Structure formats: C-alpha cells, structure tokens
CSV table of C-alpha atoms in Angstrom, one decimal:
chain,number,residue,atom,x,y,z
X,1,MET,CA,8.6,14.5,14.3
X,2,ILE,CA,6.6,13.4,11.0
X,3,GLU,CA,5.5,10.1,9.3
X,4,VAL,CA,7.9,8.8,6.4
X,5,PHE,CA,7.2,6.2,3.8
X,6,PHE,CA,10.0,4.6,2.3
X,7,LEU,CA,9.4,2.0,-0.7
X,8,ILE,CA,12.0,-0.6,-0.7
X,9,GLY,CA,13.2,-2.6,-3.7
X,10,LYS,CA,15.4,-5.7,-4.3
X,11,GLY,CA,18.8,-5.0,-2.5
X,12,ASP,CA,17.2,-3.1,0.1
X,13,VAL,CA,17.5,-0.1,-2.2
X,14,ILE,CA,15.2,2.8,-1.6
X,15,LEU,CA,12.9,3.5,-4.7
X,16,TRP,CA,11.0,6.4,-3.4
X,17,SER,CA,10.0,8.0,-0.3
X,18,ASP,CA,7.5,10.6,0.9
X,19,VAL,CA,6.5,12.3,4.0
X,20,GLY,CA,3.1,13.1,6.1
X,21,ALA,CA,2.0,16.1,7.4
X,22,ASN,CA,2.5,15.3,11.1
X,23,ALA,CA,3.7,12.4,13.1
X,24,GLY,CA,0.4,10.6,13.0
X,25,SER,CA,-0.4,10.5,9.5
X,26,LEU,CA,0.5,9.7,5.9
X,27,PRO,CA,-2.7,11.0,3.7
X,28,ASP,CA,-3.5,9.3,0.5
X,29,SER,CA,-1.4,10.6,-2.3
X,30,ARG,CA,-1.9,9.8,-6.1
X,31,ALA,CA,2.2,10.4,-6.6
X,32,ARG,CA,2.7,7.6,-3.9
X,33,TRP,CA,0.5,5.3,-6.0
X,34,GLU,CA,2.0,6.1,-9.0
X,35,ALA,CA,5.5,5.3,-7.7
X,36,ILE,CA,4.2,1.9,-6.4
X,37,TRP,CA,2.8,1.1,-9.2
X,38,SER,CA,5.7,2.2,-11.6
X,39,ASN,CA,8.1,0.1,-9.5
X,40,ARG,CA,5.7,-2.8,-8.9
X,41,ASP,CA,8.2,-5.2,-10.2
X,42,GLN,CA,11.0,-4.0,-8.3
X,43,ILE,CA,9.1,-3.8,-4.7
X,44,GLU,CA,10.5,-6.0,-1.8
X,45,GLU,CA,8.6,-4.1,0.9
X,46,LEU,CA,6.6,-0.6,1.9
X,47,ALA,CA,7.9,0.9,4.9
X,48,HIS,CA,6.7,3.4,7.3
X,49,SER,CA,7.0,4.9,10.5
X,50,HIS,CA,5.2,5.6,13.8
X,51,PRO,CA,7.1,8.2,15.4
X,52,MET,CA,5.2,8.3,18.7
X,53,GLY,CA,4.5,4.6,18.0
X,54,PRO,CA,2.6,2.0,18.3
X,55,LEU,CA,4.8,-0.6,17.2
X,56,ALA,CA,1.6,-2.1,15.3
X,57,PHE,CA,-0.3,-1.6,12.0
X,58,SER,CA,-3.4,0.9,12.4
X,59,HIS,CA,-7.0,0.1,10.9
X,60,GLU,CA,-5.7,2.6,8.0
X,61,ASP,CA,-2.7,0.3,7.6
X,62,THR,CA,-4.3,-2.7,7.1
X,63,THR,CA,-6.8,-1.9,4.7
X,64,THR,CA,-4.5,0.0,2.6
X,65,MET,CA,-2.4,-3.1,2.6
X,66,GLU,CA,-5.3,-5.2,1.6
X,67,ALA,CA,-6.1,-2.7,-1.2
X,68,LEU,CA,-2.2,-2.9,-2.3
X,69,GLU,CA,-2.1,-6.8,-2.5
X,70,ALA,CA,-5.6,-6.7,-4.3
X,71,ALA,CA,-4.6,-3.9,-6.8
X,72,LEU,CA,-0.9,-5.6,-7.4
X,73,GLY,CA,-2.1,-9.1,-7.5
X,74,ARG,CA,0.2,-10.6,-5.1
X,75,PRO,CA,1.5,-11.0,-1.5
X,76,LEU,CA,3.5,-7.9,-0.5
X,77,ARG,CA,5.9,-7.6,2.8
X,78,PHE,CA,5.0,-4.3,4.6
X,79,SER,CA,6.5,-2.8,7.9
X,80,VAL,CA,6.2,0.1,10.4
X,81,VAL,CA,9.4,1.4,12.3
X,82,ALA,CA,8.5,2.6,15.6
X,83,PRO,CA,10.4,3.7,18.8
X,84,GLY,CA,10.2,0.2,20.1
X,85,GLY,CA,11.4,-1.6,17.1
X,86,ILE,CA,10.2,-2.8,13.6
X,87,ILE,CA,7.0,-5.1,13.3
X,88,VAL,CA,6.7,-6.7,9.7
X,89,ARG,CA,3.5,-8.0,8.0
X,90,GLN,CA,4.0,-10.9,5.1
X,91,ASN,CA,1.1,-13.3,4.0
X,92,GLY,CA,-0.9,-12.0,6.7
X,93,VAL,CA,1.9,-13.4,9.5
X,94,ASP,CA,3.1,-10.2,11.9
X,95,GLU,CA,6.5,-10.5,13.1
X,96,ILE,CA,8.3,-8.2,15.4
X,97,VAL,CA,12.0,-7.1,15.0
X,98,ARG,CA,13.7,-5.4,18.2
X,99,LEU,CA,16.3,-3.2,18.4
X,100,MET,CA,19.2,-5.2,19.2
X,101,PRO,CA,22.0,-2.6,20.9
X,102,ALA,CA,25.3,-4.5,22.2
X,103,SER,CA,24.0,-4.2,26.0
X,104,ALA,CA,20.6,-5.7,25.2
X,105,ASP,CA,19.1,-9.2,26.0
X,106,ILE,CA,19.8,-11.6,23.5
X,107,ASN,CA,15.9,-12.5,23.7
X,108,GLU,CA,14.9,-8.8,22.7
X,109,GLY,CA,15.9,-9.6,19.4
X,110,ARG,CA,14.3,-12.8,18.5
X,111,SER,CA,11.3,-13.2,16.4
X,112,ALA,CA,8.7,-15.7,17.0
X,113,CYS,CA,10.4,-18.4,15.4
X,114,GLY,CA,13.5,-17.9,17.6
X,115,THR,CA,16.2,-16.5,15.3
X,116,PRO,CA,17.7,-13.0,16.0
X,117,GLN,CA,16.6,-10.9,13.5
X,118,GLU,CA,18.7,-7.6,12.3
X,119,GLU,CA,17.4,-4.4,10.9
X,120,PRO,CA,17.8,-3.7,7.3
X,121,TRP,CA,20.2,-0.4,7.1
X,122,TRP,CA,17.6,1.8,6.0
X,123,ALA,CA,15.6,1.3,9.3
X,124,ALA,CA,17.9,3.9,11.0
X,125,LEU,CA,17.6,6.4,8.2
X,126,LEU,CA,13.5,6.0,8.4
X,127,ARG,CA,14.0,6.9,11.8
X,128,ARG,CA,16.4,10.0,11.6
X,129,ALA,CA,14.2,11.5,8.7
X,130,SER,CA,10.9,10.9,10.9
X,131,GLY,CA,12.7,12.5,14.1
X,132,PHE,CA,13.0,10.1,16.4
D,1,MET,CA,-17.9,9.4,-23.3
D,2,ALA,CA,-15.8,8.8,-20.4
D,3,VAL,CA,-13.0,6.3,-19.9
D,4,LEU,CA,-12.9,4.0,-16.4
D,5,ASN,CA,-9.3,2.7,-15.8
D,6,ILE,CA,-9.6,-0.1,-13.3
D,7,THR,CA,-6.5,-1.4,-11.6
D,8,TYR,CA,-6.5,-4.8,-9.9
D,9,GLY,CA,-4.8,-8.3,-9.9
D,10,GLY,CA,-1.7,-6.8,-11.3
D,11,LEU,CA,-3.3,-5.3,-14.4
D,12,SER,CA,-4.4,-1.7,-15.3
D,13,ALA,CA,-7.0,-1.8,-18.1
D,14,ASP,CA,-9.6,0.7,-19.5
D,15,TYR,CA,-13.6,0.5,-19.7
D,16,PRO,CA,-15.2,2.9,-21.7
D,17,LEU,CA,-18.4,4.2,-19.9
D,18,ASP,CA,-21.2,5.6,-22.4
D,19,LEU,CA,-22.8,7.7,-19.8
D,20,ASP,CA,-24.1,11.3,-19.6
D,21,TYR,CA,-24.5,11.6,-16.0
D,22,ALA,CA,-22.0,12.2,-13.1
D,23,LEU,CA,-21.1,9.2,-11.5
D,24,SER,CA,-20.8,9.0,-7.6
D,25,ASP,CA,-17.7,7.3,-6.2
D,26,MET,CA,-19.6,4.4,-5.0
D,27,ASP,CA,-21.5,4.0,-8.5
D,28,VAL,CA,-17.9,3.9,-9.9
D,29,ARG,CA,-17.1,1.3,-7.4
D,30,ARG,CA,-20.2,-0.8,-8.2
D,31,ILE,CA,-20.3,-0.3,-12.2
D,32,ALA,CA,-16.3,-1.8,-11.6
D,33,VAL,CA,-17.6,-4.8,-9.7
D,34,GLU,CA,-19.9,-5.9,-12.2
D,35,VAL,CA,-17.7,-5.3,-15.3
D,36,VAL,CA,-14.9,-6.9,-13.9
D,37,ARG,CA,-17.1,-10.1,-13.0
D,38,ALA,CA,-18.7,-10.4,-16.5
D,39,GLY,CA,-15.2,-10.1,-18.1
D,40,GLY,CA,-15.4,-6.8,-19.4
D,41,VAL,CA,-12.5,-5.3,-18.6
D,42,ARG,CA,-9.4,-6.4,-21.1
D,43,GLY,CA,-7.3,-8.8,-19.0
D,44,ILE,CA,-8.8,-8.6,-16.0
D,45,THR,CA,-11.0,-11.5,-15.2
D,46,ALA,CA,-12.6,-12.2,-11.9
D,47,PRO,CA,-16.4,-13.7,-12.1
D,48,THR,CA,-16.4,-14.5,-8.3
D,49,LEU,CA,-15.3,-10.8,-7.3
D,50,GLY,CA,-16.7,-9.9,-3.7
D,51,GLU,CA,-19.3,-6.9,-3.7
D,52,ASN,CA,-16.7,-5.0,-1.5
D,53,ALA,CA,-14.0,-5.9,-3.7
D,54,PHE,CA,-13.1,-2.0,-4.5
D,55,ASP,CA,-14.3,-0.6,-0.9
D,56,ASN,CA,-10.8,0.2,-0.4
D,57,PHE,CA,-10.2,1.9,-3.7
D,58,VAL,CA,-10.2,5.7,-4.7
D,59,VAL,CA,-11.7,7.2,-7.4
D,60,ASP,CA,-9.0,9.5,-8.9
D,61,ARG,CA,-10.9,12.1,-11.1
D,62,VAL,CA,-7.8,13.9,-12.8
D,63,GLY,CA,-9.4,16.0,-15.1
D,64,GLY,CA,-10.7,15.1,-18.8
D,65,ASN,CA,-12.8,12.1,-19.0
D,66,ARG,CA,-10.9,9.4,-17.4
D,67,ILE,CA,-11.5,8.2,-14.1
D,68,TYR,CA,-9.0,6.3,-12.2
D,69,LEU,CA,-10.1,3.6,-9.7
D,70,ARG,CA,-6.8,2.9,-7.7
D,71,PRO,CA,-6.3,1.3,-4.4
D,72,LYS,CA,-5.9,3.8,-1.4
D,73,VAL,CA,-2.3,4.4,0.0
D,74,PRO,CA,-2.7,6.3,3.2
D,75,PHE,CA,-0.9,5.2,6.5
D,76,GLY,CA,-1.9,5.7,9.8
C-alpha cells in the first residue's frame, strides 16, 4: 500500500496526482506545490489517502493545510480517504463521509447535519491506487 | 544580489535581498515577516502579520540567486 494525493478541480476533475514513498507519508514536494499553485484558480479539493488509517487528519496534514490556505489566501476543502470512509475539512469543520454499501445501515452514511453523503467518483480510484 | 520570492495571500512576488552572506532558513522567514509587514513586497499587504506566519513554509533554494518561500505540502 502507498499514500496517494489527488488535486481535484471543478467538476470533480483530477488535475494532478502523485504518490508517496510508503503507506504512511507523502513527503514535501516542490512539484506538488507547483501543481497546486499553477492550478490555484481551479482547485476544489485536495485529497490524499491513509491506506492504513486513521480516518482523521494528522498533525502534519493540519499544519500543511494551514500553510496552503495562508499561501493561497482562501479557504480550501481537504479530504482523507481511509479504509473506513472519507473525512472532509472545510472552513475548519470536519465531516465524516462513510461508505454506503447497499446493505449498510443508512445511518452509516449520514453526515453531522443528517444528510446522506455520497462519495465522489474519484474516491474509489484513490483507494485502488493506494492499494486498499 | 539574491531575490526572495514570497507566496502569501494568493499572491507571489519578489523582494531583492542585498546581502553578501548566507541566510539560514530562519533568517529568511524572519526577513519575510518584516518585509511583508512593512509593505515591501509588491501586492502583498499584511501589516499585522504574525511572527510565526511562515513557520509552516519551506525555504526552497533552487539554484542561482533565487530563494522561494512557499507553503510546505507534505501529508502524513
């Protein structure tokens, strides 16, 4: 398994992607930054995988997200795709989007505000690329 | 003369560094805070910028006399 990063643009288009060295980290990368900066007007979301979990943002994630929002001068939407689902952070608020197989309890897929959430199409691709 | 490129607040701009000695990364971050506060970087205005504003930024030395101060982008 390996950590993977997707830069998502308007219309859920994957603008750019790269992979880490292992299942636990995506090291700093000038190429990743240049991709983010050059696509800054189109970015809707920055997603990466935690192949072994947790379904949470790490300290590294949090400080990187703060730096990116300061540099780009606007709030961004970030997500982590883990085996248990997806967690999204936007405007400082976290929301968990759980997988919703047909047999699952409908409550598994409800967000904090009670609305069932569907995964974006690229989540399955991010999981597959990450090896889980 | 070196050139410090700072990316902040959605803008990226150059600031000339008239120095004849090597700067540590900490020096670069400290200088960036001061020049941004002072309005010395074209287009980037933040007079109340915090002391630690660039703590999570990387000092990228990509050769030549250009130094880039950009956000770090690792994920854990």
